[in-house]
Coordinates of C-alpha atoms and ligand atoms in Angstrom, one line a residue:
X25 CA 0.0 0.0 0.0
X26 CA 1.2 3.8 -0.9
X27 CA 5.1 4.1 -0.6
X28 CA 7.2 1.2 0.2
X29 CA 11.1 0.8 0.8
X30 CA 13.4 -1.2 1.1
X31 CA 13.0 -0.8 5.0
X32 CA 9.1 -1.0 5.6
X33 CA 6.6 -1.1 4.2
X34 CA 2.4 -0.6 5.2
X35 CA 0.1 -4.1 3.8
X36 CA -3.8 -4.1 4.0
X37 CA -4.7 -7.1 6.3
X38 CA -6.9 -9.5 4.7
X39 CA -6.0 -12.3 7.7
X40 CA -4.3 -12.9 10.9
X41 CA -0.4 -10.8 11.0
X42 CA -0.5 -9.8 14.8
X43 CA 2.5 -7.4 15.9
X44 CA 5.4 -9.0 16.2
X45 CA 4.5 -11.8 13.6
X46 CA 6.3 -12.3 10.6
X47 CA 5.6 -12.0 7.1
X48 CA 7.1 -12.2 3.7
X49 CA 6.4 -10.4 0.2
X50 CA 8.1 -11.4 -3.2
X51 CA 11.4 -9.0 -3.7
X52 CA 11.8 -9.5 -7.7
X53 CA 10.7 -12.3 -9.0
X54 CA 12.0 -14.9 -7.2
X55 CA 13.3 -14.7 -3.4
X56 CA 11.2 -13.8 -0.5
X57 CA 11.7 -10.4 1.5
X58 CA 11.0 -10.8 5.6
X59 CA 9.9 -8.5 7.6
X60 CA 8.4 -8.3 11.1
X61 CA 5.1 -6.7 11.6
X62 CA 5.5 -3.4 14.1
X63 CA 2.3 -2.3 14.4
X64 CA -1.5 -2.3 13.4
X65 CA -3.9 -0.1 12.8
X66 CA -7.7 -0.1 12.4
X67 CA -9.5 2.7 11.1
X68 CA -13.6 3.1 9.5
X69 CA -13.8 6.1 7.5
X70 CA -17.6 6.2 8.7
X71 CA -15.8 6.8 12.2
X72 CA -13.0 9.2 11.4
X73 CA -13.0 12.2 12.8
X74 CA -13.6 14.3 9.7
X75 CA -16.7 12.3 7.9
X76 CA -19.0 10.6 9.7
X77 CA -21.0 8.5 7.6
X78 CA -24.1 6.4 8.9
X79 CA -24.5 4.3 6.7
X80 CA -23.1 0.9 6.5
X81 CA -19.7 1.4 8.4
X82 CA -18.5 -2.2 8.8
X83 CA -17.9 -2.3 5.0
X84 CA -15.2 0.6 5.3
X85 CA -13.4 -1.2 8.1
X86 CA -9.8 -1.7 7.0
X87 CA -6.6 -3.0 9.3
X88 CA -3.2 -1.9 8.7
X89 CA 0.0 -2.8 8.9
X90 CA 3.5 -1.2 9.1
X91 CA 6.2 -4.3 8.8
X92 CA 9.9 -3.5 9.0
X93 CA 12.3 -5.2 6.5
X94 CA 14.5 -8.0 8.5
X95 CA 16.4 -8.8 4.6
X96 CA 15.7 -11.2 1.8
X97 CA 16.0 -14.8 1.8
X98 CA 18.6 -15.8 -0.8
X99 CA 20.5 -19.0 -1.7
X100 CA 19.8 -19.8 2.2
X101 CA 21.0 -16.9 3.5
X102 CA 19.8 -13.4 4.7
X103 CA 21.0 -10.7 2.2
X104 CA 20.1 -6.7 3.0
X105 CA 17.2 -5.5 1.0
X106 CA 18.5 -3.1 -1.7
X107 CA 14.8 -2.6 -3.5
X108 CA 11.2 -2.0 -2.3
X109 CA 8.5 -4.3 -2.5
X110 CA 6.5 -3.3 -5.1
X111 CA 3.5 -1.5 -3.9
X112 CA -0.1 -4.3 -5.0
X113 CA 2.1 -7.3 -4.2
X114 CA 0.4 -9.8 -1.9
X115 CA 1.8 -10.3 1.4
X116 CA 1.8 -13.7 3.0
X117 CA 2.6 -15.2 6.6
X118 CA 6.2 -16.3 6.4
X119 CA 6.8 -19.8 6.6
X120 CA 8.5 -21.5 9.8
X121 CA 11.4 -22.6 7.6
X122 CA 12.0 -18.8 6.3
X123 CA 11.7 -17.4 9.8
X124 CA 14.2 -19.8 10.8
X125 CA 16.9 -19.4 8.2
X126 CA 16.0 -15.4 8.8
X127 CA 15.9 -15.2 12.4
X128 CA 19.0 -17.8 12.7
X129 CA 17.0 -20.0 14.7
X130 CA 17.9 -23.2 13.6
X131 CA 21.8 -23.4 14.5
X132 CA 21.0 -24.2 18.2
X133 CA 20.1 -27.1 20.6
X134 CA 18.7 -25.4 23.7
X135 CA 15.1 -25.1 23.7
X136 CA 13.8 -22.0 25.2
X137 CA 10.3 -21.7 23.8
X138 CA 8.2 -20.1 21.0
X139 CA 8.6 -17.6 18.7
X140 CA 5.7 -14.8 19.9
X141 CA 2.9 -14.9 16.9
X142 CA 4.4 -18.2 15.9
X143 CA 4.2 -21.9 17.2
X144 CA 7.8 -22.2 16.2
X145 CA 10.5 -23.5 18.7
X146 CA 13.5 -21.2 19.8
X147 CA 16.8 -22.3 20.4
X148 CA 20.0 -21.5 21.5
X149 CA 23.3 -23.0 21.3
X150 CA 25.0 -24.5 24.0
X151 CA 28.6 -23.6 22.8
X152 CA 28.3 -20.1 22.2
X153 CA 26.3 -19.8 25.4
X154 CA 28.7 -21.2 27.7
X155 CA 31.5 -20.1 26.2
X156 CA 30.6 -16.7 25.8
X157 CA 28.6 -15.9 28.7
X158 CA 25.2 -15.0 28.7
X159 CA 23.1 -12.9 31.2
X160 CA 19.7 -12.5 32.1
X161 CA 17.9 -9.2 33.1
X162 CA 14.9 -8.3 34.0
X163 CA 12.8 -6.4 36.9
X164 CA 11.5 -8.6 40.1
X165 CA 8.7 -10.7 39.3
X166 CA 9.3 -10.9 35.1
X167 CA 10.4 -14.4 34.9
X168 CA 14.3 -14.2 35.7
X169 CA 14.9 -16.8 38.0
X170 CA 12.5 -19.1 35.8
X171 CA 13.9 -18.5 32.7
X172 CA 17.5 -18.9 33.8
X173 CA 16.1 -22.6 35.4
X174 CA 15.0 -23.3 31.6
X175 CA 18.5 -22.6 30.3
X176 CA 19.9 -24.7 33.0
X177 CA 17.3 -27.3 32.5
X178 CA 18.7 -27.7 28.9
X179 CA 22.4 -27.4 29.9
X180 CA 22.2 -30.5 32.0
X181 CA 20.3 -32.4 29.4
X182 CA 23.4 -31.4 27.0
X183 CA 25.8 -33.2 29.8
X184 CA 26.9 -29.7 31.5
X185 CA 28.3 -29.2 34.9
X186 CA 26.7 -26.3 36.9
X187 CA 27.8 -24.4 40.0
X188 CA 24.7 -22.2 40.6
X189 CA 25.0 -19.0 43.7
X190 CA 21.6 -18.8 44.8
X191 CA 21.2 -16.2 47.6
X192 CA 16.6 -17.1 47.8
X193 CA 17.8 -21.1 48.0
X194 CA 15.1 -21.4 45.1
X195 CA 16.8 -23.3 42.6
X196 CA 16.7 -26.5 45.3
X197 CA 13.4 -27.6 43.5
X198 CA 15.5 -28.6 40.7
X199 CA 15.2 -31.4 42.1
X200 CA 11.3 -32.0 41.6
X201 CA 9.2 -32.5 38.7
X202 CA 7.0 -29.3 37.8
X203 CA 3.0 -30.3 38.3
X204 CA 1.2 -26.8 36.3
X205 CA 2.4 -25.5 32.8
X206 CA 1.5 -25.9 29.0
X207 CA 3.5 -29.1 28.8
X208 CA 1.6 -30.5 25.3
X209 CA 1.3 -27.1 24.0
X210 CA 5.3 -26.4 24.3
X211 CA 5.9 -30.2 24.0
X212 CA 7.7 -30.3 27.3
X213 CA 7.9 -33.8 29.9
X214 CA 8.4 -32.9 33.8
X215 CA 11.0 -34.7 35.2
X216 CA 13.5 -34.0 37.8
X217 CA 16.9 -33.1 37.9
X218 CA 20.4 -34.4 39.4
X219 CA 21.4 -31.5 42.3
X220 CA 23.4 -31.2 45.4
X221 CA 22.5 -28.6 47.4
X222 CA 25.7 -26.8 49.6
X223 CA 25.2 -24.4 52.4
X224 CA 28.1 -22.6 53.4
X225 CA 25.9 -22.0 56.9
X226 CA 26.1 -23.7 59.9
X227 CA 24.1 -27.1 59.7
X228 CA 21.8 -25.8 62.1
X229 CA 20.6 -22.8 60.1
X230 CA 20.4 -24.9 57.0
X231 CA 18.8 -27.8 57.6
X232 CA 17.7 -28.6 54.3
X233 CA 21.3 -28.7 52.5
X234 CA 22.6 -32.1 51.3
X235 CA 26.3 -31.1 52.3
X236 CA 27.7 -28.4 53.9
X237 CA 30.4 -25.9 52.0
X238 CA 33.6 -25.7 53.8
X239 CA 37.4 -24.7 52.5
X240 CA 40.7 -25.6 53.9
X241 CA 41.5 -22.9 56.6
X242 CA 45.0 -24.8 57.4
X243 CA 47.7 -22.2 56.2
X244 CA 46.0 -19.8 54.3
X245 CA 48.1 -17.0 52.8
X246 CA 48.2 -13.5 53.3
X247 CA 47.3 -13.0 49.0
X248 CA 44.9 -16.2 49.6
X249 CA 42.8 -14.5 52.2
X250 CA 43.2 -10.8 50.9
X251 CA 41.6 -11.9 47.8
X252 CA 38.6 -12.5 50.0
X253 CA 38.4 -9.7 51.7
X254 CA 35.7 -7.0 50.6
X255 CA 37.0 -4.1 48.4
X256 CA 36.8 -1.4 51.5
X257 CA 39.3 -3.2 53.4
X258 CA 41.8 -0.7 53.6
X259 CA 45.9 -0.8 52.9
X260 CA 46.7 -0.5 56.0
X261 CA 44.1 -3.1 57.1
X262 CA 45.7 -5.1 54.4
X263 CA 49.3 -4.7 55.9
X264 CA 48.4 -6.0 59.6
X265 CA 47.1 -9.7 57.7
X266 CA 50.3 -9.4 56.1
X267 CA 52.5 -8.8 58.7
X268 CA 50.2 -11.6 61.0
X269 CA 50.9 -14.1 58.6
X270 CA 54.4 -13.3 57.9
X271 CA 55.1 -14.1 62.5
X272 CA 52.6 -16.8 61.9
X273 CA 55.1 -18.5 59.3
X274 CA 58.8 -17.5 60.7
X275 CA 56.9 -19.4 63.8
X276 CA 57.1 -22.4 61.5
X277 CA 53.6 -23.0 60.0
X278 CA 50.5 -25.0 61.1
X279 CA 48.4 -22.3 61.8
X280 CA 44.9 -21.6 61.3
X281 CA 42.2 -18.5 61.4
X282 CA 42.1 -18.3 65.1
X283 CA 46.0 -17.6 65.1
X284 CA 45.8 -15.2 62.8
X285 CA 42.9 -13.2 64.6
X286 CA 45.1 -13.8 67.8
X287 CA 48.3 -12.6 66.1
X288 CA 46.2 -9.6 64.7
X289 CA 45.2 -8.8 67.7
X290 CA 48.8 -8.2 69.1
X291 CA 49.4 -5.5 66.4
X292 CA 49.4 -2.2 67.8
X293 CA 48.0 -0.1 64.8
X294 CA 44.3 0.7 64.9
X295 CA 43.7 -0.9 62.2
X296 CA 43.9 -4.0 62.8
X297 CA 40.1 -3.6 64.4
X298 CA 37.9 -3.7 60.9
X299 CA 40.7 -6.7 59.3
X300 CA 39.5 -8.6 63.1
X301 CA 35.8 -7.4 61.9
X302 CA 35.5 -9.6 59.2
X303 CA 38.6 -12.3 60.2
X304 CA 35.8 -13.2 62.8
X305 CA 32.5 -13.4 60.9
X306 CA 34.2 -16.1 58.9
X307 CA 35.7 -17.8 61.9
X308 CA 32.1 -17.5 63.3
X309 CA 30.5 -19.0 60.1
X310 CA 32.3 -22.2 60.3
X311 CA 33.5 -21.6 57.2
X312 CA 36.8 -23.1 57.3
X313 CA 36.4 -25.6 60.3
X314 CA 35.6 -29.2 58.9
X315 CA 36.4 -31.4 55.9
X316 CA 37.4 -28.9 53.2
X317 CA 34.7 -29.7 49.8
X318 CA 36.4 -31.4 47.4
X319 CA 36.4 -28.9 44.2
X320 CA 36.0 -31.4 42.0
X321 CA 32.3 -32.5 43.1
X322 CA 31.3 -29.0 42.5
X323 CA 31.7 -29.2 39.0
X324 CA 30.6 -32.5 37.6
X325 CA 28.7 -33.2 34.0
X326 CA 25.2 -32.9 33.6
X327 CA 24.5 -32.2 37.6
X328 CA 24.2 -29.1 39.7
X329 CA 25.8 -28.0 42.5
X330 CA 23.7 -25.2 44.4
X331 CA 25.2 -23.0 47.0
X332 CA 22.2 -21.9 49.3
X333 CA 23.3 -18.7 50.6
X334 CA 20.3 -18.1 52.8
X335 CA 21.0 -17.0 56.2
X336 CA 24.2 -16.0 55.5
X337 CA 25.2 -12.1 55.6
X338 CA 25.4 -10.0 52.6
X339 CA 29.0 -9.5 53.2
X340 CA 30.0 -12.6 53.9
X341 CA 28.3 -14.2 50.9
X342 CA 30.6 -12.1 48.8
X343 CA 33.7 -12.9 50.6
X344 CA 32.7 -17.1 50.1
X345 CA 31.8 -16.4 46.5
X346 CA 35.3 -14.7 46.2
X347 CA 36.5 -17.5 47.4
X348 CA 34.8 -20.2 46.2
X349 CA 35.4 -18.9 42.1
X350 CA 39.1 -18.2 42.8
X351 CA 39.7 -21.7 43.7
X352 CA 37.5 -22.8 41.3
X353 CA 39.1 -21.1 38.3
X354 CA 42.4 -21.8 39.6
X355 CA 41.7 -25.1 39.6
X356 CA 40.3 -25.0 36.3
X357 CA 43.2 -23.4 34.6
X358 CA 45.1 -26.8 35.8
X359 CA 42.7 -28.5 34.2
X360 CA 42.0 -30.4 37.9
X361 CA 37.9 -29.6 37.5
X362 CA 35.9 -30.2 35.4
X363 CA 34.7 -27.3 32.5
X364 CA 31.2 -25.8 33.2
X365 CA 29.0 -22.9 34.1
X366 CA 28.9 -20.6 36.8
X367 CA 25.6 -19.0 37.9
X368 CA 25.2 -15.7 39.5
X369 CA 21.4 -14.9 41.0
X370 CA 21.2 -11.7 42.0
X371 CA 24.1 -10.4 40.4
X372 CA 24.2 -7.0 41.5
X373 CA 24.9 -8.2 44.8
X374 CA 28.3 -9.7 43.7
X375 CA 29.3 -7.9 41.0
X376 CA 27.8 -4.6 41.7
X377 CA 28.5 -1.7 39.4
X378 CA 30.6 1.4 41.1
X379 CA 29.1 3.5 43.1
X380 CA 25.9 0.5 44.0
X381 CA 28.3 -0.8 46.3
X382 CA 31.1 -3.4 46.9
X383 CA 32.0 -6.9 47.4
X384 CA 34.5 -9.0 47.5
X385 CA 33.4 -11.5 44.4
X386 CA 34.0 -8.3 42.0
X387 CA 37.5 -9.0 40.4
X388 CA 37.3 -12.6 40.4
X389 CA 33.8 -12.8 38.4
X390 CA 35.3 -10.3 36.4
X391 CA 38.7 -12.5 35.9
X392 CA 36.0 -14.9 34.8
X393 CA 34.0 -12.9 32.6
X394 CA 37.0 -12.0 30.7
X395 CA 39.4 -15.0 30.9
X396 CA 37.1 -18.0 31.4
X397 CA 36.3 -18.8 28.0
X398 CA 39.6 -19.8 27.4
X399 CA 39.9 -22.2 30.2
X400 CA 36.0 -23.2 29.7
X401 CA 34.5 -21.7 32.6
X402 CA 31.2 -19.8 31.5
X403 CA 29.1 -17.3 33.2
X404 CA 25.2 -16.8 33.8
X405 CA 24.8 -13.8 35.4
X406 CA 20.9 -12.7 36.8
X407 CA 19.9 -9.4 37.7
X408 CA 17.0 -7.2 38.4
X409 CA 19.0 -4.0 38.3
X410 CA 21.1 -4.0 35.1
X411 CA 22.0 -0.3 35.9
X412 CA 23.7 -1.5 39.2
X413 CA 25.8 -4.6 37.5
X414 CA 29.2 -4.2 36.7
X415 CA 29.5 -2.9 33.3
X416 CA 32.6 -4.7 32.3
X417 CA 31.1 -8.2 33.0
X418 CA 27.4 -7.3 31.3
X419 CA 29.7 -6.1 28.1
X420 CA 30.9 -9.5 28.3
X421 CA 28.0 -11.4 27.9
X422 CA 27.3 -12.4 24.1
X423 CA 23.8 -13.5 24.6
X424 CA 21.1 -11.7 26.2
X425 CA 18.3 -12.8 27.7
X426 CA 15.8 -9.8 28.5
X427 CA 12.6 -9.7 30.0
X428 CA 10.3 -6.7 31.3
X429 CA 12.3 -3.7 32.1
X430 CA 10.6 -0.1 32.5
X431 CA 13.0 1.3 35.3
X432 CA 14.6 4.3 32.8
X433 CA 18.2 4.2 34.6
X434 CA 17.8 0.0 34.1
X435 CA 16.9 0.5 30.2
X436 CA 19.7 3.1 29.5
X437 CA 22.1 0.2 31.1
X438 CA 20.4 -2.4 28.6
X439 CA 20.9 0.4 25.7
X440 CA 24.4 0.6 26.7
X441 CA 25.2 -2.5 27.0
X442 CA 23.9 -4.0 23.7
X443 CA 24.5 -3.6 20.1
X444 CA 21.8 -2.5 17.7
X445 CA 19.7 -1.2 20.7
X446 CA 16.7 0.7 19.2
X447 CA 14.4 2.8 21.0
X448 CA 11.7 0.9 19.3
X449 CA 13.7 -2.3 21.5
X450 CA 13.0 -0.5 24.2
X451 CA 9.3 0.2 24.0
X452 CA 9.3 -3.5 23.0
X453 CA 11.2 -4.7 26.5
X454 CA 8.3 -2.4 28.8
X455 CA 5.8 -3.7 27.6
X456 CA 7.0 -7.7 27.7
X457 CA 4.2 -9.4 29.4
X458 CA 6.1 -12.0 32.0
X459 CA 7.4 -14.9 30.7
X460 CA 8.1 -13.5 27.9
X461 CA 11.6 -12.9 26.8
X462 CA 14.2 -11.0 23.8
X463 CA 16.8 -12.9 22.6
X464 CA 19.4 -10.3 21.7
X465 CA 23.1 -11.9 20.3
X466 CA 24.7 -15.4 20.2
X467 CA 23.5 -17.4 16.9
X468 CA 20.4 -15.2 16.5
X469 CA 20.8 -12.6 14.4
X470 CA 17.8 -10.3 14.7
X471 CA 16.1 -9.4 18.3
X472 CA 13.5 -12.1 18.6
X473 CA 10.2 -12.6 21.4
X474 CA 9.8 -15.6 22.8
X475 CA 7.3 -17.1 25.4
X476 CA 9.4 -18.9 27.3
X477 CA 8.3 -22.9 27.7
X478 CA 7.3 -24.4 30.7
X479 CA 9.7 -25.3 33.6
X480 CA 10.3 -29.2 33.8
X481 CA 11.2 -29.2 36.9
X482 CA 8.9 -27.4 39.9
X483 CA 9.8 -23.8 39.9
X484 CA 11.0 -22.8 43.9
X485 CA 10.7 -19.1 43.4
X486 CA 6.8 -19.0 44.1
X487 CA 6.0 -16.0 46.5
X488 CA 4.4 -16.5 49.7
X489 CA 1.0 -14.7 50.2
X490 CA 1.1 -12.9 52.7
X491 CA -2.1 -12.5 53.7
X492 CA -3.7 -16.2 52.8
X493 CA -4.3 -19.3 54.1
X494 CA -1.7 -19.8 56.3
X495 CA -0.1 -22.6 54.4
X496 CA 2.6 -20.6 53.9
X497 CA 5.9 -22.0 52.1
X498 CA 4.6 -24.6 49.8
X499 CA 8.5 -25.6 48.9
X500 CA 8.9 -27.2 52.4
X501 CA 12.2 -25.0 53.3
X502 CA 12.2 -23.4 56.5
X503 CA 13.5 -20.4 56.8
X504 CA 16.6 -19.5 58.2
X505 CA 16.9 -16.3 60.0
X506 CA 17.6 -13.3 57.7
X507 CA 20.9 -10.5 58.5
X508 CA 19.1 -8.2 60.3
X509 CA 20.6 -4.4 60.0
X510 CA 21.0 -2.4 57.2
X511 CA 21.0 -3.9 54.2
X512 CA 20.8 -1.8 50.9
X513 CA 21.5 -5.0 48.7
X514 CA 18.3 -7.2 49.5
X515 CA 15.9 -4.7 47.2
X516 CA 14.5 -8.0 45.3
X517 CA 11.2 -8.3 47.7
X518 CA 12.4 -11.9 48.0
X519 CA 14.1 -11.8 51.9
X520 CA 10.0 -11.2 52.6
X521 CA 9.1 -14.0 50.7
X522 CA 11.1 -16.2 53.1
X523 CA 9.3 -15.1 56.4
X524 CA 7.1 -17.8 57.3
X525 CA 4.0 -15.2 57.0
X526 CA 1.4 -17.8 58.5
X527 CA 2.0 -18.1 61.7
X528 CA 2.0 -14.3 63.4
X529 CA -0.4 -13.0 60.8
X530 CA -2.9 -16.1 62.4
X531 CA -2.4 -15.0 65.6
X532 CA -3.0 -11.2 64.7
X533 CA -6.2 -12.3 62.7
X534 CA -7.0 -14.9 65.8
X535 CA -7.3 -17.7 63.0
Ligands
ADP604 N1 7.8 -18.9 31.3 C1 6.9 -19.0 32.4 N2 5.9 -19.8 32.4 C2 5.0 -19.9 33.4 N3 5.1 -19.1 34.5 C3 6.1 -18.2 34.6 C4 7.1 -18.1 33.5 N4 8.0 -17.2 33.9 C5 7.6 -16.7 35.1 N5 6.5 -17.3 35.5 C6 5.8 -17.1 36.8 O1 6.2 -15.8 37.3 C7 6.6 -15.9 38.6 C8 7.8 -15.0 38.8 O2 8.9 -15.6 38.2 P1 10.4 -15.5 38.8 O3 11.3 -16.2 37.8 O4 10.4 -16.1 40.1 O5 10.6 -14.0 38.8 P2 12.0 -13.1 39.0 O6 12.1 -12.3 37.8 O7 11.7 -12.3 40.2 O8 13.1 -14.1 39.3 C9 6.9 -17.3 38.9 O9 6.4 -17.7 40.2 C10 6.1 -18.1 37.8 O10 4.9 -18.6 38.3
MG605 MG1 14.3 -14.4 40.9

């Protein structure tokens, strides 16, 4: 209809084409032009504005639609339009095979769920996720955590070895086979999967992990614990570990943390008091007393291993990530553990962006981020807040999964951080209904909107009604105590959804 070019184009809808759909129009004589439908329009001359004419206004209905140019299908592969339809041509719904081949949708083997407007199946591919990273961001509530659990569902299938940080302990349900979804319409089968569940906690506030996680606290040295220390430690703070460590040593050795908050202790600078600080929260966590995990069980093909950070502090929980991923790419590099994924809920919490605060985990995620593709270590990093991640580990993260954003500072981070970022994207990722995600980079070559499939196994992120019947936590996890104090990281709504809300609300309501 009117003026075409070779970039859009309007069509007069004689059947279905719903936004977002895709459809095709002869370019020349013999290959196909794609294009994705943006928007439609229905207008009645009878109703405009201008004329208002009684009679008979059904018959002037008409529906339009404005489809942008995606490129032309030729010899199998996606060429840039150079000409314009040609205005009279029909315009057909493009067939699942040309969406495919258009889209780049066919290269992949992890199945993340349909095309929006089509019943066609969207995958990724394992290799160029794992080895390139991938991230996941979205506000609270869009889908994140259940998304990321498809992705992971389909990495196991394909034989790969997880290591997932879960501050909400809700990827334990892994475990479990999901009961409610559209299993036949997404073809999906619930089943179960393989997981260990570690809990760096004591056993008493986490009853419900298989194992606990413990390191080797014998000899630890000076650049072994600094690395764990949060960024704020200070030099000087810095020096007194040194020089602890260096008596500790010239005393001959076996030593553990105890003797080094002891021989802290003896320094006489004043700042020895905030190293002591944090020297005891981990001596009080238990963290290194025990039989040290073996590294190698983390990682193992086509299980999980789940480190249940609830009820352990904010802080903390960065200093045992530190850690934890510093061994564990260390390790890697010597090729003494197994390749895999590492997965990072919450990530603004570990990897927060300057100025949104500071942990420990920072440089070593970021080591990872930028290094671990060589030594086959991938990243999945999950975030509510984009705008408060680190910058230099989202830029490193080849595919994007996004869901509904509409936070302004969160959508400029997205902008930022992703090529060919349109505004028209953006307008796109507010509106996202949940469980609905963009595909942005990897194999795919154009933006794409996909209804995420079902989970297969029982999703563990389901929030507790507050005000309800009182069967409150349906997973069966009691609830450890949360940090109480200030806490500016925990803005996800989800340290609420832990309170056991039945009992004191029954009592208020005399139930
Ligand atoms: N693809 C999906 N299919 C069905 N339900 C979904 C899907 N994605 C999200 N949900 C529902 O939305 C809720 C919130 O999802 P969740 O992943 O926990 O959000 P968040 O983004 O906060 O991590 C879940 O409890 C789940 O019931
Ligand atoms: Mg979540």
């Amino acid at each position: 209809m009117g003026e075409t070019t070779p970039f859009e184009f309007k069509f007069l809808m004689a059947g279905e084409a719903p936004r977002g759909s895709y459809v095709k129009v002869k370019e020349g004589s013999k290959d196909w032009m794609v294009a994705q439908v943006m928007e439609v329009t229905r207008s009645n001359v009878a109703y405009s504005l201008s004329a208002i004419d009684e009679e008979n206004p059904g018959a002037k209905e008409r529906v339009l639609g404005l489809a942008r140019v995606i490129g032309v299908a030729s010899g199998g592969r996606l060429e840039m339009a150079a000409a314009p339809p040609r205005p009279g041509d029909p315009v057909f719904r493009a067939d699942d095979h040309l969406i495919e081949m258009a889209l780049g949708l066919s290269k992949g083997n992890l199945y993340i769920g349909l095309l929006e407007g089509h019943d066609l199946k969207v995958k990724l591919d394992a290799d160029a996720l794992v080895q390139k990273h991938c991230s996941i961001l979205a506000k609270t509530g869009s889908g994140k955590s259940y998304t990321a659990a498809v992705v992971l569902e389909e990495l196991l299938e394909k034989g790969v070895a997880l290591l997932i940080i879960d501050p909400h302990g809700e990827y334990a349900s892994m475990k479990q086979k999901n009961s409610k979804g559209e299993f036949a319409r997404f073809d999906v089968s619930p089943r179960g999967y393989d997981v260990t569940v570690y809990s760096p906690a004591s056993s008493a506030a986490a009853p419900h992990a298989d194992r606990p996680l413990r390191f080797n606290g014998r000899n630890l040295t000076a650049r072994e614990i600094s690395a764990m220390l949060p960024e704020d430690v200070t030099n000087s703070q810095r020096g007194v570990l040194y020089e602890a460590i260096k008596v500790l040593e010239a005393e001959g050795g076996d030593y553990g943390l105890e003797e080094i908050i002891a021989q802290a202790e003896k320094d006489s600078s004043k700042a020895k008091w905030g190293l002591i600080g944090h020297l005891e929260a981990l001596a009080d966590l238990g963290i290194f007393s025990g039989k040290p995990t073996g590294l190698g069980d983390l990682l193992q093909r086509g299980r999980a291993s789940i480190i249940d950070m609830t009820g352990v502090p904010p802080d903390l929980q960065g200093m045992i990530v530190a850690k934890l991923l510093s061994d564990l790419f260390e390790a890697r590099k010597r090729g003494r553990v197994n390749p895999g994924m590492v997965v990072v809920e919450e990530a603004h919490n570990y990897i927060p962006e300057r100025g949104s605060g500071r942990a420990a985990s920072t440089p070593v995620i970021r080591t990872i981020a930028a290094e671990g593709r060589k030594f086959g270590l991938g990243l999945l990093v999950i975030s509510q807040r984009p705008a408060r991640v680190d910058k230099n580990v989202i830029s490193q993260c080849n595919t994007q999964i996004i869901l509904r954003v509409t936070n302004p500072n969160d959508l400029r981070a997205l902008s930022k951080g992703i090529e060919g970022m349109s505004s028209e994207l953006e307008e796109e990722i507010k509106r996202l209904p949940p469980g609905t995600a963009m595909l942005v980079g990897g194999e795919i070559e154009h933006p794409v909107t996909v209804k995420v499939r079902p989970r297969k196994s029982r999703h563990g992120g389901v929030s507790t009604p507050i005000v309800g019947d009182g069967r409150a936590d349906r997973g069966g996890k009691a609830a450890p105590p949360q940090p109480k104090g200030p806490d500016k990281r925990q803005d996800s709504g989800k340290a609420e959804r832990k309170e056991p809300a039945g009992g004191l609300l029954r009592k208020i309501l005399g139930k």
